[in-house]
C-alpha positions as a Markdown table, in Angstrom:
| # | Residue | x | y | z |
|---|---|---|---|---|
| 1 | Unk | 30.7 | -82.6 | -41.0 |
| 2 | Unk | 31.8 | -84.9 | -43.8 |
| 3 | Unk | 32.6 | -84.0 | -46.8 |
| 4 | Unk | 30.0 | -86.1 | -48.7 |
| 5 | Unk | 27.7 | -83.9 | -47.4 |
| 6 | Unk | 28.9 | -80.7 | -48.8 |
| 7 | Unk | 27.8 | -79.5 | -52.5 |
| 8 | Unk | 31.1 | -78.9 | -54.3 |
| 9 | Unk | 30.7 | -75.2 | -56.4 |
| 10 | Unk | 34.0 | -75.4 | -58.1 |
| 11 | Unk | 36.8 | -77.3 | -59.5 |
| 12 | Unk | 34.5 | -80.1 | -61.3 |
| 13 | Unk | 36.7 | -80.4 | -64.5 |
| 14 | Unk | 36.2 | -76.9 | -66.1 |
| 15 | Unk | 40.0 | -75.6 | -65.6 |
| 16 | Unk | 39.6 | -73.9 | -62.5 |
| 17 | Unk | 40.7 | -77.2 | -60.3 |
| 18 | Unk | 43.4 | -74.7 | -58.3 |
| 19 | Unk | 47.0 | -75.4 | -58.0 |
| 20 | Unk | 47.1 | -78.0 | -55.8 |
| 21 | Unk | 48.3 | -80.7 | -58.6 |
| 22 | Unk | 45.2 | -83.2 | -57.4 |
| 23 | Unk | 42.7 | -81.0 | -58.0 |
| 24 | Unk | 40.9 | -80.7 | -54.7 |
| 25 | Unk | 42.1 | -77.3 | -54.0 |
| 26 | Unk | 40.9 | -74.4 | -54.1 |
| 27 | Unk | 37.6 | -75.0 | -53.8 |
| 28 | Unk | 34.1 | -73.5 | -52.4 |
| 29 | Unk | 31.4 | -75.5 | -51.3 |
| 30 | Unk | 27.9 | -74.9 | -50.2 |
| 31 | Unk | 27.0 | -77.1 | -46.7 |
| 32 | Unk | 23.6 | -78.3 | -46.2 |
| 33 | Unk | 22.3 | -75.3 | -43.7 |
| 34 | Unk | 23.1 | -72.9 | -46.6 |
| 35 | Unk | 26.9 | -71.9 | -45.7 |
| 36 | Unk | 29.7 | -71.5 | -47.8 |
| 37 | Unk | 32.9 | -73.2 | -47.2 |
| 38 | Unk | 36.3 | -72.5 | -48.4 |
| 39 | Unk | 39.1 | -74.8 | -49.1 |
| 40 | Unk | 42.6 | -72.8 | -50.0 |
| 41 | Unk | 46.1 | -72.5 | -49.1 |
| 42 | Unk | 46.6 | -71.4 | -45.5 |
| 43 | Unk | 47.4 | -66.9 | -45.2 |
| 44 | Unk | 49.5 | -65.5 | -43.0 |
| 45 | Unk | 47.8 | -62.2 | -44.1 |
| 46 | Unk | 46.8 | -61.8 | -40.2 |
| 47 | Unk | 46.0 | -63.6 | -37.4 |
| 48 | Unk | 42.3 | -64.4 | -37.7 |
| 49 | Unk | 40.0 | -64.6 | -33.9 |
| 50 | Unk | 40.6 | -68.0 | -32.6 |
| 51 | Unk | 38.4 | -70.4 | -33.8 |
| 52 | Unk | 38.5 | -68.6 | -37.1 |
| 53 | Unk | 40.9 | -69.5 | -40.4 |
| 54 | Unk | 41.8 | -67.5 | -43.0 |
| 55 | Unk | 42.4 | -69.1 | -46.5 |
| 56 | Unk | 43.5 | -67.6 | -49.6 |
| 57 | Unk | 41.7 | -68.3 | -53.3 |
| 58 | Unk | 42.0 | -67.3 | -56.6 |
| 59 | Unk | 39.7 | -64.9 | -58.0 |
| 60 | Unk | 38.7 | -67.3 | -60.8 |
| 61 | Unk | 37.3 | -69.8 | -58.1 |
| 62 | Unk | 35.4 | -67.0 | -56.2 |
| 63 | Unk | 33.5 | -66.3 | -59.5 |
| 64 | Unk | 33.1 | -69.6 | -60.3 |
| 65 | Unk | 31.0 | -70.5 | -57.2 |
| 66 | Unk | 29.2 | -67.0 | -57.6 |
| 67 | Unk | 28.2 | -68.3 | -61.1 |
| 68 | Unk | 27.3 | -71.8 | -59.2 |
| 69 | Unk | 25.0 | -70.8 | -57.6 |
| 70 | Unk | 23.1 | -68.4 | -60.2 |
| 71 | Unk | 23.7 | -65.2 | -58.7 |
């Protein structure tokens, strides 16, 4: 999937760009089938299932995207 084809839910210039210093991270985005994708720093919280990541985001980001998308 490229990344053209996602609908980008945060970081668009309100503040909330993330810490990544080019402001492309953290970020949720909503793919074209209806699911959410989430970009953020790699955890080592636990070891997901393989196949499965497990990214950490701040709290500011989650409710941005919420807010995004009107619920």
């Amino acid at each position: 999937m490229a990344r053209e084809g996602l609908i980008r839910l945060t970081g668009n210039g309100n503040g909330h760009g993330g810490p990544c210093g080019k402001n492309d991270c953290p970020n949720v985005y909503r793919t074209a089938a209806g699911t959410i994708l989430v970009q953020g720093d790699v955890s080592k919280a636990f070891r997901p299932p393989d196949g499965e990541g497990l990214v950490e985001i701040p709290e500011t980001v989650l409710r941005e995207a919420v807010s995004a998308l009107g619920w």
